[in-house]
XYZ file of C-alpha atoms in Angstrom:
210
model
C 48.091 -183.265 102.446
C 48.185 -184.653 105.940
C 48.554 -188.668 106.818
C 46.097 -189.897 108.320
C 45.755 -192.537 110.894
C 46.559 -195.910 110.584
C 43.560 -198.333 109.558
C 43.509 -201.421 111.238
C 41.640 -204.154 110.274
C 40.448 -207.499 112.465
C 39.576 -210.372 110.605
C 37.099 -212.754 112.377
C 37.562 -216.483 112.860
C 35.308 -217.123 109.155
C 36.013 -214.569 106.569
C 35.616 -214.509 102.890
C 37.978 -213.291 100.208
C 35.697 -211.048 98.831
C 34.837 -209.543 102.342
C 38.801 -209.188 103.014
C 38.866 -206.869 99.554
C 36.356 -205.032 100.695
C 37.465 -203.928 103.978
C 40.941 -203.192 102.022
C 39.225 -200.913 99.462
C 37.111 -199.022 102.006
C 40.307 -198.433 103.520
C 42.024 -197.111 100.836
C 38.856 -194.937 100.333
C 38.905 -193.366 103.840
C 42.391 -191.917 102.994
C 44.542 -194.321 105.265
C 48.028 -193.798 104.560
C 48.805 -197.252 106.097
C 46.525 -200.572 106.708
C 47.436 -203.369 109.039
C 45.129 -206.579 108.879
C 45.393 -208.694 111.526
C 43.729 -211.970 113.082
C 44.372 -213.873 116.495
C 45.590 -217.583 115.391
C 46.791 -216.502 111.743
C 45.412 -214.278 109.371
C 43.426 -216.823 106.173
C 46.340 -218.772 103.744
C 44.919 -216.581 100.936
C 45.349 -213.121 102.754
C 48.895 -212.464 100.958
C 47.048 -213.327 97.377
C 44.090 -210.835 98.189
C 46.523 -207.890 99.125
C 48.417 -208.324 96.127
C 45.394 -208.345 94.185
C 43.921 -205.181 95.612
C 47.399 -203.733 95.315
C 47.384 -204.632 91.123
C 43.606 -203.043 91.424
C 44.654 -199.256 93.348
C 47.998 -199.121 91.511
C 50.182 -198.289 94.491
C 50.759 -199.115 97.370
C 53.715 -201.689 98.751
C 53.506 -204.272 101.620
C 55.951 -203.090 104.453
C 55.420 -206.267 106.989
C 54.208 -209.952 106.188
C 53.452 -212.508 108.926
C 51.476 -215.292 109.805
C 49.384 -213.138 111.765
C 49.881 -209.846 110.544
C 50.189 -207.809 107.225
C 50.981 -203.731 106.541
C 50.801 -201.848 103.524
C 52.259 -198.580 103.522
C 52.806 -195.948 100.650
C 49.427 -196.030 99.114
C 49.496 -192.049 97.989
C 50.618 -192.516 94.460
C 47.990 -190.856 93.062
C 46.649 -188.188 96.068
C 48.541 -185.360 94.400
C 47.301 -185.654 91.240
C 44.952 -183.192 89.831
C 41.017 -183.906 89.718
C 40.730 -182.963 86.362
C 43.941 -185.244 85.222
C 42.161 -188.356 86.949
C 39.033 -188.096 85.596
C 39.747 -187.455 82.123
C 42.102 -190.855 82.726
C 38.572 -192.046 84.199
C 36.808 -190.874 81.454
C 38.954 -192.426 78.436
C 38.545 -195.889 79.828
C 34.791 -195.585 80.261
C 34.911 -194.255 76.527
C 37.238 -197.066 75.149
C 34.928 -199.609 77.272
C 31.644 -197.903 75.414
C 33.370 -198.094 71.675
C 33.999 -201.533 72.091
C 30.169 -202.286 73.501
C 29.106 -201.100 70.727
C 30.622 -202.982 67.984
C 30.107 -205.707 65.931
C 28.666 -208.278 68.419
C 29.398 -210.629 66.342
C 33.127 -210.097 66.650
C 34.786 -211.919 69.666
C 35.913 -209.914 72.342
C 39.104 -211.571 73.843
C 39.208 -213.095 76.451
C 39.521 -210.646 79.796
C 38.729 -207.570 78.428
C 35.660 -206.938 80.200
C 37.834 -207.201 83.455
C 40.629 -205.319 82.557
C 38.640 -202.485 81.860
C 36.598 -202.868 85.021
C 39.840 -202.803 86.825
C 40.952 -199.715 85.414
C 37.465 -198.109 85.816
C 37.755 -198.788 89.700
C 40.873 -197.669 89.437
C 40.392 -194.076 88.580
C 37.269 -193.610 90.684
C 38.853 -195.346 93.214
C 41.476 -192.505 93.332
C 39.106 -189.893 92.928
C 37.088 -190.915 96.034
C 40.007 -190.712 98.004
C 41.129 -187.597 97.006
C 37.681 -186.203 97.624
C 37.905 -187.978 101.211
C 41.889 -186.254 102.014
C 40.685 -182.667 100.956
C 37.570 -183.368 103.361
C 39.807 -184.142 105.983
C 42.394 -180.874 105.149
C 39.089 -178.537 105.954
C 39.221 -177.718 101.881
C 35.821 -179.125 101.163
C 34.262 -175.842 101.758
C 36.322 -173.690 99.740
C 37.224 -173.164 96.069
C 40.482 -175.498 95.354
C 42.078 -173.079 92.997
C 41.570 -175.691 90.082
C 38.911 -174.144 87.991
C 37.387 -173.046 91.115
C 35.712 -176.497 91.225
C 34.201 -177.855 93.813
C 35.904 -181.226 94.679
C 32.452 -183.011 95.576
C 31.790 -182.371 91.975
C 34.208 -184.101 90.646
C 33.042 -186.989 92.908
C 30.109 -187.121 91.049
C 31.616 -186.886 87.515
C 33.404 -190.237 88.461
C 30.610 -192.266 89.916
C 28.253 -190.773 86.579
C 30.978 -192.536 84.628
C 31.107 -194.985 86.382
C 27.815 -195.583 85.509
C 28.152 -195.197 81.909
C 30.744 -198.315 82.252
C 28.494 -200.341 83.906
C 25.821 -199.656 81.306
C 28.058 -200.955 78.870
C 29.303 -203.573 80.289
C 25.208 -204.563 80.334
C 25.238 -203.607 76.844
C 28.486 -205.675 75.549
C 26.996 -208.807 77.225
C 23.457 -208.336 75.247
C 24.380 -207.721 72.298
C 24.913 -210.947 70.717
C 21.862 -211.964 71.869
C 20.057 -209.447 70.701
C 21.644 -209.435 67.200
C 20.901 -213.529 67.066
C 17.003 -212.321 67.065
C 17.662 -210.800 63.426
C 15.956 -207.788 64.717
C 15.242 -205.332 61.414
C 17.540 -203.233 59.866
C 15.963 -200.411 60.603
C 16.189 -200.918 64.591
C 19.802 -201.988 64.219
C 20.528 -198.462 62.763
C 18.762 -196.435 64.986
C 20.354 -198.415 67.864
C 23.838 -197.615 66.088
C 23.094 -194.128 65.729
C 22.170 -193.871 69.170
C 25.265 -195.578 70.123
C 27.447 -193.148 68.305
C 25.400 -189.879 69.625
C 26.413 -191.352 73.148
C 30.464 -191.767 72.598
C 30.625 -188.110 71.155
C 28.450 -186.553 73.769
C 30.754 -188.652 76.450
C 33.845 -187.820 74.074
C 32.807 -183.987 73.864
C 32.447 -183.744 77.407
C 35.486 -184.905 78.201
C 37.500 -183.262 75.213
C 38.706 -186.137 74.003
C-alpha cells in the first residue's frame, strides 16, 4: 500500500493531554505513515509521556526525533498488511473474553486494571481496522472486491465498531452488576439474566468461530 503524507500536528499555547491523544489517534486513523507534533516555544513537559502512551495503545509505531519543540513518529504500519478477517477475529476474542468476565460472579473481585487492559486492546484492534479501511480507500480499492472472501472492506468496518459496541455494553454491565446482585433480586430473574448472558457469548462466539 502507498505512504501517505506526513501528518503534522500544531499544538496551541493551552492544550490538554487528552486533546494531544486525540489528535495522535485521528492521525493514526487517517493512515499517516509519519506524525510530527510541534509547538512554537516548546511542545507541553508531558508530550513525550502521551506519545509513549498512544504508542503502548496502537502497538507500533517508534519515535524517530525528540526535541523540546518537536517530536516524529515514524513506522506505524505494523499491522496495515494484515488481513481483515485476522484482525477482527483478534477484535472479536477480546470483546468475547471482556463479555465472559461481565458476566460472572459479581461478587468475585475483578483485579485491579482489567477493565483497562481490555479497553486498550479493544481500541487496539478497531483501531487497526479503521486504518486499514482508510489505506485501501486511499489505494482506489474501496470500490472493488479485495479478493478476501470477496468482502467488502467497509464491512468489516462495521463488524469492528458492532463489537466495539458489544465491549462497551459490557463494560456497562461489569460495573452494574454488583449492584444489582446487592438488591437480592429473585432467583428466578438472576437465571433468566444468566441464560441470557450465555445465549449472547455463543451467538458472539458462533459468529466469530471461536
Amino acid at each position: 500500500m502507498p505512504l501517505v503524507a506526513r501528518h503534522e500536528i500544531e499544538l496551541g499555547s493551552e492544550v490538554l493531554n487528552e486533546h494531544l491523544f486525540r489528535e495522535l489517534v485521528a492521525a493514526y486513523l487517517s493512515g499517516a505513515s509519519e506524525i510530527s507534533i510541534q509547538r512554537r516555544g516548546g511542545l507541553p513537559e508531558a508530550a513525550p509521556a502521551v506519545v509513549q502512551m498512544f504508542l503502548a495503545r496502537v502497538g507500533t509505531g517508534t519515535v524517530l526525533e525528540e526535541t523540546a519543540g518537536r517530536i516524529v513518529i515514524r513506522d506505524l504500519d505494523a499491522f496495515d498488511d494484515r488481513e481483515f478477517s485476522s484482525m477482527v477475529r483478534a477484535l472479536g476474542e477480546a470483546v468475547l473474553e471482556r463479555l465472559r468476565v461481565a458476566g460472572s460472579d459479581p461478587s468475585a473481585p475483578i483485579p485491579e486494571g482489567q477493565w483497562e487492559a481490555d479497553d486498550d486492546l479493544i481500541d487496539h484492534w478497531a483501531w487497526a481496522v479503521h486504518r486499514k479501511v482508510v489505506l485501501h480507500w486511499q489505494a482506489g480499492a474501496i470500490q472493488g472486491q479485495t479478493g478476501e472472501g470477496q468482502v467488502d472492506p467497509i464491512g468489516w468496518l462495521e463488524a469492528s465498531r458492532a463489537l466495539e459496541r458489544i465491549g462497551d455494553h459490557a463494560a456497562a454491565m461489569g460495573v452494574h452488576a454488583a449492584r444489582w446482585k446487592a438488591t437480592q433480586p429473585p432467583e428466578s430473574e438472576r437465571a433468566l439474566l444468566a441464560s441470557f448472558h450465555r445465549q449472547a457469548c455463543d451467538y458472539v462466539a458462533n459468529s466469530l468461530v471461536l
